[in-house]
CSV table of C-alpha atoms and ligand atoms in Angstrom, one decimal:
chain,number,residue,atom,x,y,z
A,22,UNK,CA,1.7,23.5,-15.1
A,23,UNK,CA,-1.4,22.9,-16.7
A,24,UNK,CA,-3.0,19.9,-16.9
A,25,UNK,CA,-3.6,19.0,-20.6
A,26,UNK,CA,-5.4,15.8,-21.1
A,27,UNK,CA,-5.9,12.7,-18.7
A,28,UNK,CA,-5.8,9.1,-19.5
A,29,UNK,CA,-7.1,6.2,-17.0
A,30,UNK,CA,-6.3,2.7,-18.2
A,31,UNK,CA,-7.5,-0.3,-16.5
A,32,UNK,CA,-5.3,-3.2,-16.2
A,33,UNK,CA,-5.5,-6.6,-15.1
A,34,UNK,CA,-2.3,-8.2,-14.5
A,35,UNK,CA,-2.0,-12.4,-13.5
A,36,UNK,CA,0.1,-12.7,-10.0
A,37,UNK,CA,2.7,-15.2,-10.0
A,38,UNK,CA,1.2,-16.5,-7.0
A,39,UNK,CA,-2.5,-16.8,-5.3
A,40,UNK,CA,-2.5,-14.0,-2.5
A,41,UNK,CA,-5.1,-15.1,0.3
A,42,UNK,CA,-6.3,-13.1,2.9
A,43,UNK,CA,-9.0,-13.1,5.4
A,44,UNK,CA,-11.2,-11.3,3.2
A,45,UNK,CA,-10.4,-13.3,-0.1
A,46,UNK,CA,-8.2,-15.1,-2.9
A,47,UNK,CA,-6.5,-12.7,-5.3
A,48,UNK,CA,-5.5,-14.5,-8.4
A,49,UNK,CA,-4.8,-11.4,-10.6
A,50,UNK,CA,-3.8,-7.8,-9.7
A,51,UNK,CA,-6.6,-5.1,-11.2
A,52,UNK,CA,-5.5,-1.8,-10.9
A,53,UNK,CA,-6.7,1.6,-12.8
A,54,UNK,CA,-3.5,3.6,-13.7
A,55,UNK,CA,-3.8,7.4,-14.4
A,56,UNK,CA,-1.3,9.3,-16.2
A,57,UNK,CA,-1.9,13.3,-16.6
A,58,UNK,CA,0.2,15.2,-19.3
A,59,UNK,CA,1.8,19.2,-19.8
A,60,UNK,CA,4.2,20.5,-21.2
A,61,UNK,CA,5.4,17.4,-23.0
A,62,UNK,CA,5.7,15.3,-19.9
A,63,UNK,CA,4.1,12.4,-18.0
A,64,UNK,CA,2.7,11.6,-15.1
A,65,UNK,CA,1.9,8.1,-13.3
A,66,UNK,CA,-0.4,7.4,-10.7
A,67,UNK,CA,-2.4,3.9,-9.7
A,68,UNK,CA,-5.1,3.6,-8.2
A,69,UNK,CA,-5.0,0.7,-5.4
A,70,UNK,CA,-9.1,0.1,-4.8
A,71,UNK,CA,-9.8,-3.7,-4.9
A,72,UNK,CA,-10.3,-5.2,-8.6
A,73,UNK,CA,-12.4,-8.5,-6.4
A,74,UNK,CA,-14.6,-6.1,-4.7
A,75,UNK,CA,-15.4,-3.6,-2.1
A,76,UNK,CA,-13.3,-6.3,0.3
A,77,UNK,CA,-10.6,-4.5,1.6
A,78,UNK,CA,-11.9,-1.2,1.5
A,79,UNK,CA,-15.3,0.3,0.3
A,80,UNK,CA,-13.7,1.4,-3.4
A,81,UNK,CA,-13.1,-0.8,-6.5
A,82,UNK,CA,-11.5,-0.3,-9.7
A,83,UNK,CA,-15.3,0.4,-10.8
A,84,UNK,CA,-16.1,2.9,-7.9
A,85,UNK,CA,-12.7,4.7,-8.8
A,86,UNK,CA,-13.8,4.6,-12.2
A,87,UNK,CA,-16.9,6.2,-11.9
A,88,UNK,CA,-15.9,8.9,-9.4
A,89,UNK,CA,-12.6,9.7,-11.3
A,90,UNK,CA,-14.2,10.1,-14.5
A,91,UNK,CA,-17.3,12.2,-13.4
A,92,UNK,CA,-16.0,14.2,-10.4
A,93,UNK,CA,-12.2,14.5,-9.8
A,94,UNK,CA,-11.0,14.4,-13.6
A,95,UNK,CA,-13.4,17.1,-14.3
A,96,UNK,CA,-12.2,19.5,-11.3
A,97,UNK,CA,-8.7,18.9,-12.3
A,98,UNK,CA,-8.2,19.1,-16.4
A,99,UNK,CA,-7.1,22.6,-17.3
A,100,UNK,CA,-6.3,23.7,-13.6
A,101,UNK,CA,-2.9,25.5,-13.4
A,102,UNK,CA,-1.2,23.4,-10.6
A,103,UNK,CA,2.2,24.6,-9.3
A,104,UNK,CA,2.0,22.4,-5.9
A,105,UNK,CA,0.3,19.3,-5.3
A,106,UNK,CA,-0.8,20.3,-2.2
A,107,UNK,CA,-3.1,22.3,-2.9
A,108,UNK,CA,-5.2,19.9,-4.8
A,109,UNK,CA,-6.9,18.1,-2.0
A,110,UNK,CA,-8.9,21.4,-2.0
A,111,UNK,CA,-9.8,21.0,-5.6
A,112,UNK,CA,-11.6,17.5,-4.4
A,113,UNK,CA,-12.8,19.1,-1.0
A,114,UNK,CA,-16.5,18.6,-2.0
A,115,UNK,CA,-16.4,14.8,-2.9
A,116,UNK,CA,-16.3,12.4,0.0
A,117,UNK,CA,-14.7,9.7,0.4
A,118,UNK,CA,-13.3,7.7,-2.5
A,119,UNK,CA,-9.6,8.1,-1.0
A,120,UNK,CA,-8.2,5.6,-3.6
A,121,UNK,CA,-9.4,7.4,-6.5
A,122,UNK,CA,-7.9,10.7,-5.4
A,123,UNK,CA,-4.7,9.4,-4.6
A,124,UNK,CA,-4.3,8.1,-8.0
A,125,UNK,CA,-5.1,11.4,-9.5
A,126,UNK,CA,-2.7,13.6,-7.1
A,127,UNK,CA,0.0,11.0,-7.3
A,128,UNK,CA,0.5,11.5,-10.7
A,129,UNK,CA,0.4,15.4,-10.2
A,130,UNK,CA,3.2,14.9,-7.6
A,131,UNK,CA,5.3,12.4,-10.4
A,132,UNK,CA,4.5,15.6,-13.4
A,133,UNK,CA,5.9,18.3,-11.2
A,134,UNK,CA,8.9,16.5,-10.1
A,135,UNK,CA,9.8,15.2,-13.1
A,136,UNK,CA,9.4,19.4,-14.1
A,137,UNK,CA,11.6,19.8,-11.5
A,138,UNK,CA,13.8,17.7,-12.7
A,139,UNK,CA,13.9,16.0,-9.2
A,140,UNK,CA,13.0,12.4,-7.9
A,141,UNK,CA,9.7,11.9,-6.2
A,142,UNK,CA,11.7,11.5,-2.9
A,143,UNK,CA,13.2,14.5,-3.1
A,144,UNK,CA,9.9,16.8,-3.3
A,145,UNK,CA,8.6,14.7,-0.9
A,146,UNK,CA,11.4,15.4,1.7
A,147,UNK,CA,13.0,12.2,1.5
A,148,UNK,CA,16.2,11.2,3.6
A,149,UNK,CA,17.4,8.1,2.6
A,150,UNK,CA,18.5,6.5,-1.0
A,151,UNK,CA,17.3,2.9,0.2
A,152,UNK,CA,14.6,1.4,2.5
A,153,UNK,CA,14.1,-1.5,4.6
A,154,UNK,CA,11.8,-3.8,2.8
A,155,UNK,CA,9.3,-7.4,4.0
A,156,UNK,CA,7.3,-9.6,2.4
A,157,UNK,CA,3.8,-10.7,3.4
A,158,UNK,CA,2.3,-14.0,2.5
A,159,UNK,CA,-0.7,-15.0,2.5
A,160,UNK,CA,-2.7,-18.1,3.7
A,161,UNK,CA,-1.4,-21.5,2.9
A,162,UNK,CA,-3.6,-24.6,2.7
A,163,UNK,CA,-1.1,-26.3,4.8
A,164,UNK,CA,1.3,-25.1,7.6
A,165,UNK,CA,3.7,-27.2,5.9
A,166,UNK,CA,3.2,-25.1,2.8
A,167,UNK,CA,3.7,-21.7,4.6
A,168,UNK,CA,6.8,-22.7,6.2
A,169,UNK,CA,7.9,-23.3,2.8
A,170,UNK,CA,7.3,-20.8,1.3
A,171,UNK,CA,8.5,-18.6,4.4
A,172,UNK,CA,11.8,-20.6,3.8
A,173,UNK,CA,12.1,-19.3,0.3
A,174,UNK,CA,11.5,-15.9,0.9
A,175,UNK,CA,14.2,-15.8,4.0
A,176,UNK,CA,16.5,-17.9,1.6
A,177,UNK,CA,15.8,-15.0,-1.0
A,178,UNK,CA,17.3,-12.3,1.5
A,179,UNK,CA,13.7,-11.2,3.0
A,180,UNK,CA,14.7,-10.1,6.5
A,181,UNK,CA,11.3,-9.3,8.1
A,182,UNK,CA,8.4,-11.9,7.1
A,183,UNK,CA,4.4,-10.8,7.7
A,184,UNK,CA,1.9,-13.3,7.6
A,185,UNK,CA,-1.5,-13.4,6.7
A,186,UNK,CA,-4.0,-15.0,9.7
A,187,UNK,CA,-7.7,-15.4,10.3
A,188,UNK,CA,-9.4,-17.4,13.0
A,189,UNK,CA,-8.2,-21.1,13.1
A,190,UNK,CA,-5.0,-19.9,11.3
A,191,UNK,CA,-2.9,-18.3,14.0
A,192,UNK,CA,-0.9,-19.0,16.7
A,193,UNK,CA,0.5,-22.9,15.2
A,194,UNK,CA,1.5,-21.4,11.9
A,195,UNK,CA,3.3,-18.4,14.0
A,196,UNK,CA,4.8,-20.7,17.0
A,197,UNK,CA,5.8,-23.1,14.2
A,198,UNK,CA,7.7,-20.2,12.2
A,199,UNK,CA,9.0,-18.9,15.0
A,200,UNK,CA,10.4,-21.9,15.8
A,201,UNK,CA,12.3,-22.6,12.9
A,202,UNK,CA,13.4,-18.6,12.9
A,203,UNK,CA,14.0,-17.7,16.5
A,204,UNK,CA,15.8,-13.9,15.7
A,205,UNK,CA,13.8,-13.2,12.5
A,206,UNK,CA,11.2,-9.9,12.2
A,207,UNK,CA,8.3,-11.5,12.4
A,208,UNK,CA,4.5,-10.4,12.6
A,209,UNK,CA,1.1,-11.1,11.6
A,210,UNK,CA,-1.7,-9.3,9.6
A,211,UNK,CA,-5.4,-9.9,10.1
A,212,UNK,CA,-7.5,-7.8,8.1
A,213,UNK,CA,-10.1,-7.6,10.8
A,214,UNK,CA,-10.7,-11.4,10.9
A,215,UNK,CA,-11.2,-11.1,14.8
A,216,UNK,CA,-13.1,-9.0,17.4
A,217,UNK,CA,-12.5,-8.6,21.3
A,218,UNK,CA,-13.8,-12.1,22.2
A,219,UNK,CA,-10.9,-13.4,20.9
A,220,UNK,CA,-8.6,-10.9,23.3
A,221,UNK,CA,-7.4,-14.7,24.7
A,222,UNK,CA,-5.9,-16.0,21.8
A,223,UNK,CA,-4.3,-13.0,20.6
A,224,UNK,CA,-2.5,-12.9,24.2
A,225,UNK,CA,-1.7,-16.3,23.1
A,226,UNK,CA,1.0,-14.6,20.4
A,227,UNK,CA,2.3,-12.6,23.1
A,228,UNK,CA,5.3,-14.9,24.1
A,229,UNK,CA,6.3,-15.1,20.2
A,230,UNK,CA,7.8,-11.6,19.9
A,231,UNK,CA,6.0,-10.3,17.2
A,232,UNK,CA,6.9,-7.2,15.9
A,233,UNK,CA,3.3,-5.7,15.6
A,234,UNK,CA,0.1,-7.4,15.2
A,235,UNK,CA,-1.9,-5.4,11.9
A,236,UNK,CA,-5.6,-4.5,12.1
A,237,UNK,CA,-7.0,-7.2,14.2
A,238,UNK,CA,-10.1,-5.6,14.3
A,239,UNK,CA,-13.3,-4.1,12.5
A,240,UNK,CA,-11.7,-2.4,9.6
A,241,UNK,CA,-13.2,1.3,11.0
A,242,UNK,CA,-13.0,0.2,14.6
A,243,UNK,CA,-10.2,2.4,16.5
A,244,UNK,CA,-11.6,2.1,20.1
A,245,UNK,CA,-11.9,-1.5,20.1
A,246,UNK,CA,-8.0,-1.4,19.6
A,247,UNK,CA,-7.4,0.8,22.4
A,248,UNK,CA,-9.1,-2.0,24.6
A,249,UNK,CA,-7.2,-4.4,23.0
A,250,UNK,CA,-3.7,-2.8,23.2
A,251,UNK,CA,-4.5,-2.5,26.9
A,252,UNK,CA,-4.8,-6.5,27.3
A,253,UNK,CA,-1.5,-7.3,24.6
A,254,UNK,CA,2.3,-7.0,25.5
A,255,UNK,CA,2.5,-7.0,21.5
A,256,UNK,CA,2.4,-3.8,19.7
A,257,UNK,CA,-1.0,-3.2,17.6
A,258,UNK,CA,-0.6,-1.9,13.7
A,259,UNK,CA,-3.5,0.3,12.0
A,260,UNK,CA,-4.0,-0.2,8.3
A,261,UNK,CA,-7.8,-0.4,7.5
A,262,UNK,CA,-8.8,1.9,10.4
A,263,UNK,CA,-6.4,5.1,9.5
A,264,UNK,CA,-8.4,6.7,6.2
A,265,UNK,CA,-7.4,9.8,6.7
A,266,UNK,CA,-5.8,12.7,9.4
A,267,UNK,CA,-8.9,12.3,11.7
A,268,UNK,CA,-8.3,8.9,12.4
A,269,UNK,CA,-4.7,8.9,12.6
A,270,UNK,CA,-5.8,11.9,15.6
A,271,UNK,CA,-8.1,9.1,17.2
A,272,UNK,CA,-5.5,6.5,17.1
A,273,UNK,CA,-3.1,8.3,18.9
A,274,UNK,CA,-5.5,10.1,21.1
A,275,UNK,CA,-7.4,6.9,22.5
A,276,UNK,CA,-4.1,4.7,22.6
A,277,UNK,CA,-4.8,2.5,20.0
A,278,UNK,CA,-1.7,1.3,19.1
A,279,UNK,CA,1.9,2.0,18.4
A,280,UNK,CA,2.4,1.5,14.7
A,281,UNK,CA,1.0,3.2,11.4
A,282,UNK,CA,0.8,0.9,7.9
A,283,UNK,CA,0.7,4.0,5.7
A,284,UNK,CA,-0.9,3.3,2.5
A,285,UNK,CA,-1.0,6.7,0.2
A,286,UNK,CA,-3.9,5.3,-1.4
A,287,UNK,CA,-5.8,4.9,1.4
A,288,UNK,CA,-5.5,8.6,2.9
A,289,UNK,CA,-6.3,9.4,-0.6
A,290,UNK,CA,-2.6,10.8,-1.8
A,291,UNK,CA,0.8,12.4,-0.7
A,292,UNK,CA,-0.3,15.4,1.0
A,293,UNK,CA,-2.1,13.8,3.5
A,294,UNK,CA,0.1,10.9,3.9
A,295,UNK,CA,3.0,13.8,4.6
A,296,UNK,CA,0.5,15.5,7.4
A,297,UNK,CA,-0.1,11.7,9.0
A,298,UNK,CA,3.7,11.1,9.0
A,299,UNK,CA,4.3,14.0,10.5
A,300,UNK,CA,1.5,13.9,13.4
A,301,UNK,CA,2.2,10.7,14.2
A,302,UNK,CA,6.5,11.3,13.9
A,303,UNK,CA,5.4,14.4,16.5
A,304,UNK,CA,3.6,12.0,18.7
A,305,UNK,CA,6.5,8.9,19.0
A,306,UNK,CA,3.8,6.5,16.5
A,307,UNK,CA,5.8,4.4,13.9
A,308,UNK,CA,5.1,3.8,10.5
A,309,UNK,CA,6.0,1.5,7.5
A,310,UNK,CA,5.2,1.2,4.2
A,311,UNK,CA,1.9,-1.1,3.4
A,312,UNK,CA,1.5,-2.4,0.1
A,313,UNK,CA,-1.1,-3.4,-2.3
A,314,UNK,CA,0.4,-5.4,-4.5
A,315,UNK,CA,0.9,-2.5,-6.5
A,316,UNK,CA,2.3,-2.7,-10.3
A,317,UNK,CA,5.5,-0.6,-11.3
A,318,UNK,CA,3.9,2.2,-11.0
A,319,UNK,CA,2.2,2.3,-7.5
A,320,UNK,CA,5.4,0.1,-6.1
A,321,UNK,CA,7.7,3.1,-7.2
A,322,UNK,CA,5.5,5.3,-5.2
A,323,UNK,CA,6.2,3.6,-2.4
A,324,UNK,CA,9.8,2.9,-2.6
A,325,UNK,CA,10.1,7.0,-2.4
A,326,UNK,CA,7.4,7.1,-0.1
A,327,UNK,CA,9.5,5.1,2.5
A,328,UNK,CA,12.4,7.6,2.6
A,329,UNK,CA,10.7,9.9,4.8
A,330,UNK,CA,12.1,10.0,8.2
A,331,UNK,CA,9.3,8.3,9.9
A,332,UNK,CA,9.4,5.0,7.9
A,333,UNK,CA,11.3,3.2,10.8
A,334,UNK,CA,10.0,-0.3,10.2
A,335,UNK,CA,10.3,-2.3,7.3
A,336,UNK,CA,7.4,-1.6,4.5
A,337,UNK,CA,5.7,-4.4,2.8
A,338,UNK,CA,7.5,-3.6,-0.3
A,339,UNK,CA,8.9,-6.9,-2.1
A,340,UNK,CA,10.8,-7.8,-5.7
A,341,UNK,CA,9.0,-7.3,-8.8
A,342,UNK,CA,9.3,-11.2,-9.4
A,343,UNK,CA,7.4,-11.9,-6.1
A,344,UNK,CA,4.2,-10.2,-7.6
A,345,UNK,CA,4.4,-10.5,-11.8
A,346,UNK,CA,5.9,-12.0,-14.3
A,347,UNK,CA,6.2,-9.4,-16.2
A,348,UNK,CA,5.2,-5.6,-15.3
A,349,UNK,CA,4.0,-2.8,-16.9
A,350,UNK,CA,7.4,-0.5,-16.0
A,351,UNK,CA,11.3,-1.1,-16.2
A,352,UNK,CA,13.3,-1.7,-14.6
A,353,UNK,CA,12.1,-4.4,-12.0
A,354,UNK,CA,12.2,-3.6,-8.4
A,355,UNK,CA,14.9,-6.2,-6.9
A,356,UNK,CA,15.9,-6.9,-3.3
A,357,UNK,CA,19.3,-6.1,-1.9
A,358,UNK,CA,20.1,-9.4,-0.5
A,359,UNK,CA,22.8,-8.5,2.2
A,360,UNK,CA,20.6,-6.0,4.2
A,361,UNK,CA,17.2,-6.7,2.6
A,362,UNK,CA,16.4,-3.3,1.5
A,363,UNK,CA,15.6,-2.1,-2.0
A,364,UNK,CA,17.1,1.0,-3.4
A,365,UNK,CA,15.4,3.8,-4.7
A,366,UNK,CA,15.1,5.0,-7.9
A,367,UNK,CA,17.3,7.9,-8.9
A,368,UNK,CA,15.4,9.3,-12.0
A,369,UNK,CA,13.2,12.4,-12.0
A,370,UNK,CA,9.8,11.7,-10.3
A,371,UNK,CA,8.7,8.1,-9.7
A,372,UNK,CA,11.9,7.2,-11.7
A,373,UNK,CA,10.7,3.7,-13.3
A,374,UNK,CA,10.4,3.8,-17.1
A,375,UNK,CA,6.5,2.8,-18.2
A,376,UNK,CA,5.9,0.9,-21.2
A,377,UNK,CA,2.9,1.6,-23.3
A,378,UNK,CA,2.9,-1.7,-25.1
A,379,UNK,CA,3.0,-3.7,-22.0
A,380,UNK,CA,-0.5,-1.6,-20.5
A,381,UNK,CA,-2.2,-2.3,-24.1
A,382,UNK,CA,-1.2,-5.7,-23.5
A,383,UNK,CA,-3.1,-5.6,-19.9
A,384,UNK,CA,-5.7,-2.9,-21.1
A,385,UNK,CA,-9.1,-3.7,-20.3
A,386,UNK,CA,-10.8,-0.3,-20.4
A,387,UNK,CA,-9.3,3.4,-21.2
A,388,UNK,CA,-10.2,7.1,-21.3
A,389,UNK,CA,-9.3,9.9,-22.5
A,390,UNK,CA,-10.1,13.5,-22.2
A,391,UNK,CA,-8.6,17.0,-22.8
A,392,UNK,CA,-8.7,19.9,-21.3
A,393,UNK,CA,-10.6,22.9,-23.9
B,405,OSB,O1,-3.6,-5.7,4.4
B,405,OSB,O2,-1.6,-5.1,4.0
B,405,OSB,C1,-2.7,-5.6,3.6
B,405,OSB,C2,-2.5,-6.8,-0.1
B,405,OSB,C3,-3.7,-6.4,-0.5
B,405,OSB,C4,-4.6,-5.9,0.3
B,405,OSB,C5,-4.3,-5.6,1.7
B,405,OSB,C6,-3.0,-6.0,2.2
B,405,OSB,C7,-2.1,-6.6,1.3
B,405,OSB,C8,-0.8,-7.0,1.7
B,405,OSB,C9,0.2,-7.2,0.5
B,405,OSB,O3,-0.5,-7.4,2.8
B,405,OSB,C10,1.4,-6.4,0.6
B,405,OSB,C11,2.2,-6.3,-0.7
B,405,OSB,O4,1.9,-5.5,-1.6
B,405,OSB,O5,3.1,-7.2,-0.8
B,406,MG,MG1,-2.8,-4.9,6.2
C-alpha cells in the first residue's frame, strides 16, 4: 500500500492520578500520535518518548518531533509498503530515536492489518484472545498511602501489583505489603535509582518473594546486572537497558537477568520487538508487557502485543480508568475481575475506535504532509 499523507498530533492528556517515579512526577500524559493513511484507511501509532523530559529515556515528544518530521516521515511518504518489516531498513541510516520509529512502523503494522482485514494480533502471530494484566503504582508520600491504594487496586481485581522504589523507599513499603498480601504477585521497579553499593539492601528483599526486581541499575548498564544477579536469589527485570536486539544478546550472554519488560517503543517498533521475543523465547528469558501510560492507542498495541507466546508474566497493562478520565479511543480498556486479565480486541488492526474530536480536544501541535 502506499503511504498517502501522514499526520502527527501532539496530545497532552491529565492522569487521574500523580504517577511518581524515581526519575520524576508525571501529572499529565504527553504523547505524539501518528496516524498514516491509503487506500481509504487508517493507521494509529503513538509515540511513548517522555512529554517531562529526556528522564526515562534520551527521546521526548520534542526529540520525536523533530526526527519524525525531518527524517523518518520523509523516507516513508509515498513508499509502497506490503510488509512492515521491511521498514526498519527504510530508517537504517538514522540512529537512535527508537520511540519515534516505533510510532511510525506501528501504525504501518495497524494500516496493513486492518487491509488485511485481520487484528493486529493476528499478523503479529498472536496465540491467545486475552492476557494477564498488573498495575504499577508509583511513590506514595506515605506508606500508609501506598498500602491504600495497593488495597484498591487488589479490591478492583488486580492480581499482580508492581511498585515503584528509590533509595529510602524500599524494603518497609515491600515487607509491609507483603504482609498484608502474603500469596499476591508482587515486585518492585527502580528505574535505576540504585547502583551495586547497595547489593545489601536489595538482598534485603530477598526473603519477600518478589517476582522480579526491574532495572535496578544504570539505565544502559547490563554488566553491572550480571554482578548483581549473581549476589540476589530474586530474579532481575531489564526495561531501560534492552534498546534494541544487541542488548537483549548482552543480557542473555553475560547473565544479566531472567526477565524482559518489552516496551515496542523502546526497541523502536514491532519487528524488532518480534526478533527480541523470539531470541530471548529461544534462550528460556521471560518477558511481559511494560507500559507507558500509553493512551488508547499505544495501550491497544500492547494488549495484542501480549498475545505472543513469550508474554508469560503479567504486563503492566491496567483499565483505562486507572490512567484518564476520558481517552482519545473507544471503547475503554477494562479489567476482567475473576482472573485479572484484559481481553483483546477483536477488530481489524489495533481494534479500538479513535475519536477525532476527543485529539482536537487534547491537540497541542499537528502536521500534515502528503506524499507528491
Ligand atoms: O518503568 O515501567 C516503567 C511508566 C512510565 C515510564 C516508565 C515506566 C512506567 C510504568 C507505568 O511503570 C506502567 C503503566 O503504563 O501502567
Ligand atoms: Mg520499568
Amino acid at each position: 500500500m502506499k503511504i498517502e499523507r501522514i499526520e502527527l498530533h501532539t496530545i497532552k492528556l491529565p492522569l487521574v492520578h500523580p504517577f511518581r517515579t524515581s526519575f520524576g512526577e508525571e501529572t499529565e500524559k504527553g504523547a505524539v500520535l501518528t496516524a498514516v493513511y491509503s487506500q481509504g484507511l487508517t493507521g494509529w501509532g503513538e509515540c511513548v518518548a517522555g512529554s517531562d523530559g529526556p528522564l526515562y529515556s534520551s527521546e521526548t515528544i520534542e526529540t520525536a518531533w523533530y526526527v519524525l518530521t525531518n527524517f523518518l516521515i520523509p523516507r516513508l511518504l509515498g513508499q509502497d509498503i506490503s510488509d512492515p518489516q521491511t521498514i526498519p531498513a527504510l530508517f537504517k541510516a538514522i540512529r537512535g530515536h527508537a520511540m519515534a520509529k516505533a510510532s511510525l512502523e506501528n501504525a504501518v503494522w495497524d494500516l496493513l492489518a486492518k487491509a488485511q482485514d485481520k487484528s493486529l494480533s493476528a499478523v503479529l502471530g498472536g496465540v491467545r484472545d486475552r492476557v494477564e494484566v498488573g498495575v504499577s503504582i508509583g511513590i506514595q508520600p506515605t506508606i500508609e498511602a501506598l498500602l491504600a491504594r495497593v488495597n484498591k487496586f487488589v479490591a478492583e481485581g488486580y492480581g499482580r501489583i508492581k511498585v515503584k522504589i528509590e533509595p529510602g523507599w524500599e524494603v518497609e513499603p515491600l515487607r509491609r505489603i507483603r504482609q498484608g498480601h502474603p500469596q499476591i504477585r508482587l515486585m518492585a521497579d527502580a528505574n535505576s535509582a540504585f547502583t551495586l553499593a547497595d547489593t545489601p539492601l536489595l538482598q534485603q528483599l530477598d526473603p519477600l518473594k518478589l517476582l522480579m526486581i526491574e532495572q535496578p541499575l544504570g539505565y544502559d548498564d547490563i554488566a553491572d546486572h550480571a554482578r548483581l544477579q549473581r549476589q540476589l536469589a530474586t530474579p532481575l527485570c531489564l526495561d531501560e537497558s534492552i534498546h534494541g536486539l544487541a542488548d537483549a544478546q548482552a543480557m542473555i550472554d553475560l547473565q544479566a537477568g531472567k526477565i524482559i519488560n518489552m516496551k515496542v517503543g523502546r526497541v523502536g517498533g514491532f519487528t524488532n520487538a518480534l526478533k527480541i521475543h523470539d531470541m530471548a523465547q529461544a534462550a528460556g528469558i521471560a518477558m511481559w508487557c511494560g507500559g507507558m501510560l500509553e493512551t488508547g492507542i499505544g495501550r491497544a498495541a500492547n494488549v495484542h502485543l501480549a498475545t505472543l507466546p513469550n508474554f508469560i508474566l503479567p504486563g503492566d497493562i491496567s483499565a483505562t480508568d486507572r490512567y484518564f478520565h476520558e481517552d482519545i479511543a473507544d471503547p475503554p480498556f477494562v479489567l476482567n475481575v475473576a482472573d485479572s486479565t484484559m481481553t483483546v480486541p477483536a477488530g481489524a488492526g489495533i481494534g479500538v475506535e479513535v475519536r477525532p474530536e476527543r485529539i482536537e480536544k487534547a491537540r497541542v501541535r499537528y502536521y500534515n504532509s502528503s506524499a507528491r
